[in-house]
Amino acid sequence: KNEVEQSPQNLTAQEGEFITINCSYSVGISALHWLQQHPGGGIVSLFMLSSGKKKHGRLIATINIQEKHSSLHITASHPRDSAVYICAVRFYNNDMRFGAGTRLTVKP
Amino acid sequence: EAGVTQFPSHSVIEKGQTVTLRCDPISGHDNLYWYRRVMGKEIKFLLHFVKESKQDESGMPNNRFLAERTGGTYSTLKVQPAELEDSGVYFCASSRLTGDHGYTFGSGTRLTVV
């Protein structure tokens, strides 16, 4: 069964804090996406991973294929990072499933 | 390259009316996907086109929803008649058929049925 679980559901941080959002999935995948959805509703693709680690600015995404787990880290968080972060996984049968999202609020 | 374009960005309609959402994928992207997020729930898959053909429409909620992709370019998603529970944000994404399957998402259409 293709399942994606994300945690935490809600996260509040102070500006400058290091943030980690986690994503676990049930079976083998071909790719994992981290997405960002701002209050206006639009979705931005942050990363696509199939192995290892990627970094873009203050954002770092890692994936452990053996453990079926990925993390999204934000260093030196800022209020403008406040958004919903969504993990999306494409399984080998091309089924794409989304986590429920993590609502991040960064307070100044 | 231009991104995935969706319009309208917002639509407010009355229950029972018809609404048509449009998605223009990135040129050359044969895969086109429709998803939606209803209030408080995770994003759900609706359907997948490969060029003009429906590859998978298992996520379409009922026969009030009709998706087309004539000519394999842009796609439309029609809701007729709209119900209150159809309110949400409808996303479109596209990707190339082969190679690195990076998805590009559109900014979504926020549909409100009143």
XYZ file of C-alpha atoms in Angstrom:
222
model
C 0.000 0.000 0.000
C 1.422 3.381 -1.001
C 1.446 5.669 2.012
C 3.195 8.892 2.956
C 3.422 10.240 6.489
C 4.698 13.649 7.418
C 5.564 15.123 10.779
C 5.047 17.344 12.563
C 1.659 18.572 11.408
C 2.280 22.049 12.823
C 5.521 23.691 13.785
C 6.167 27.070 15.348
C 9.705 28.385 15.585
C 11.514 31.556 16.502
C 13.431 33.370 13.827
C 16.914 31.926 13.488
C 16.046 28.422 14.668
C 17.020 25.277 12.794
C 13.953 23.438 11.540
C 13.441 19.831 10.525
C 10.404 18.349 8.829
C 10.175 14.609 8.326
C 8.595 12.366 5.725
C 8.270 8.576 5.777
C 6.875 6.348 3.099
C 5.786 2.766 2.951
C 7.371 1.091 -0.076
C 10.010 1.688 -2.726
C 9.909 4.961 -4.600
C 11.368 6.420 -7.753
C 11.423 10.025 -6.520
C 10.499 12.231 -3.589
C 9.553 15.894 -3.857
C 9.524 18.597 -1.241
C 6.982 21.285 -2.064
C 6.169 24.626 -0.502
C 2.706 26.103 -0.458
C 2.338 29.743 0.580
C -0.863 31.238 2.019
C -1.887 32.385 -1.454
C -2.124 28.727 -2.422
C 0.481 28.336 -5.139
C 2.883 25.428 -4.973
C 6.592 25.695 -5.533
C 8.756 22.637 -6.020
C 11.761 22.923 -3.715
C 13.579 19.659 -4.339
C 13.303 16.389 -6.155
C 15.384 13.575 -4.636
C 16.013 9.986 -5.470
C 19.086 9.584 -3.260
C 21.497 11.471 -1.036
C 21.223 15.121 -0.247
C 20.491 18.413 -1.990
C 21.048 21.969 -0.804
C 19.600 25.219 -2.019
C 20.377 28.307 0.009
C 19.191 27.726 3.557
C 17.235 24.613 2.594
C 18.657 21.110 2.754
C 16.837 17.924 1.795
C 18.074 14.438 2.564
C 16.749 11.009 1.784
C 17.596 7.596 3.205
C 16.362 4.978 0.785
C 16.969 2.041 3.129
C 14.985 3.652 5.938
C 12.340 5.072 3.558
C 12.681 8.468 5.152
C 13.409 12.017 4.047
C 13.989 15.226 5.945
C 13.751 18.859 4.982
C 15.917 21.205 7.017
C 15.785 24.975 7.146
C 18.772 26.736 8.659
C 18.543 30.231 10.176
C 14.762 30.267 9.721
C 13.032 33.499 8.822
C 9.377 34.627 8.998
C 9.200 34.490 5.201
C 9.773 30.720 5.464
C 6.291 30.448 6.999
C 4.321 28.178 4.685
C 2.994 24.666 4.356
C 5.688 22.174 3.382
C 4.525 19.071 1.592
C 6.301 15.813 0.889
C 5.199 14.093 -2.320
C 6.354 10.651 -3.307
C 6.240 8.899 -6.665
C 6.098 5.163 -6.274
C 7.438 2.704 -8.821
C 3.927 2.112 -10.146
C 3.841 5.863 -10.980
C 1.318 6.495 -8.240
C 2.048 9.885 -6.653
C 0.980 10.489 -3.083
C 1.197 13.548 -0.914
C 1.792 13.952 2.772
C -0.719 15.973 4.752
C 1.720 18.855 4.976
C 3.532 20.631 7.792
C 2.356 24.118 8.605
C 5.411 26.121 9.618
C 5.161 29.460 11.383
C 8.355 31.349 12.040
C 7.932 34.193 14.515
C 10.182 37.253 14.460
C 11.102 28.248 -20.184
C 7.644 29.356 -19.193
C 6.169 27.510 -16.223
C 2.906 25.668 -15.860
C 0.101 28.181 -16.163
C -3.307 27.785 -14.626
C -6.324 30.011 -14.887
C -8.342 31.381 -13.513
C -6.385 31.838 -10.315
C -9.614 32.205 -8.359
C -13.192 31.311 -9.149
C -16.285 31.790 -7.050
C -19.426 30.149 -8.362
C -22.814 29.163 -7.053
C -23.786 25.593 -6.365
C -25.166 24.044 -9.534
C -23.158 26.199 -11.901
C -20.432 25.016 -14.231
C -16.773 25.944 -14.006
C -13.917 25.129 -16.341
C -10.346 25.246 -15.158
C -7.471 25.374 -17.575
C -3.876 24.217 -17.346
C -1.141 25.007 -19.831
C 1.804 22.704 -19.213
C 5.391 23.420 -20.090
C 5.949 22.952 -23.803
C 7.209 19.452 -24.499
C 5.877 17.978 -21.271
C 3.755 15.023 -22.296
C 2.735 14.120 -18.745
C 0.034 16.309 -17.246
C -1.493 15.742 -13.843
C -4.444 17.260 -12.039
C -4.585 17.333 -8.243
C -6.777 19.061 -5.723
C -6.601 20.039 -2.111
C -9.828 20.480 -0.260
C -9.846 22.396 3.003
C -7.866 20.734 5.765
C -6.931 17.661 3.780
C -3.887 16.519 1.860
C -3.474 16.977 -1.851
C -5.159 14.218 -3.797
C -4.458 12.931 -7.247
C -7.264 13.350 -9.771
C -5.936 12.164 -13.099
C -2.952 11.791 -15.385
C -2.694 12.474 -19.100
C 0.044 11.222 -21.350
C -0.273 13.500 -24.331
C -3.969 13.512 -25.150
C -4.733 10.143 -23.563
C -6.013 9.588 -20.048
C -3.427 7.307 -18.464
C -5.072 7.142 -15.059
C -8.290 8.779 -13.944
C -8.764 6.761 -10.796
C -8.770 9.867 -8.638
C -11.694 11.600 -10.315
C -14.327 11.863 -7.580
C -17.455 11.412 -9.695
C -18.952 11.985 -13.105
C -19.478 15.687 -12.462
C -15.794 16.082 -13.274
C -14.630 15.943 -16.867
C -11.043 16.439 -17.980
C -9.842 16.835 -21.516
C -6.541 17.416 -23.228
C -7.317 17.863 -26.887
C -4.234 17.782 -29.065
C -2.045 16.895 -26.132
C -1.322 20.495 -25.218
C -3.398 22.359 -22.646
C -5.935 20.607 -20.462
C -9.296 21.608 -19.080
C -11.102 20.336 -16.029
C -14.814 20.979 -16.008
C -17.026 20.638 -12.971
C -20.706 20.414 -13.823
C -22.784 20.931 -11.757
C -20.558 22.202 -8.964
C -21.283 21.209 -5.379
C -20.143 22.820 -2.141
C -17.665 20.017 -1.433
C -15.849 20.769 -4.697
C -14.352 23.879 -3.112
C -10.598 23.717 -2.861
C -7.409 24.428 -4.742
C -6.919 22.590 -8.006
C -3.338 22.073 -9.090
C -1.875 21.017 -12.354
C 1.624 19.632 -12.847
C 3.573 18.550 -15.885
C 6.706 16.580 -16.609
C 8.588 15.082 -19.517
C 7.762 11.553 -20.520
C 11.288 10.203 -20.063
C 14.440 11.089 -18.220
C 14.548 13.070 -15.001
C 10.956 13.118 -13.908
C 10.978 16.543 -12.369
C 7.504 17.853 -11.875
C 6.595 21.495 -12.327
C 3.462 22.624 -10.579
C 1.142 25.407 -11.558
C 0.121 27.968 -8.982
C -3.327 26.458 -8.699
C -6.911 27.589 -9.102
C -8.776 28.324 -5.913
C -12.384 27.275 -6.455
C -15.053 28.386 -4.053
C -18.569 27.032 -4.463
C -21.186 28.972 -2.506
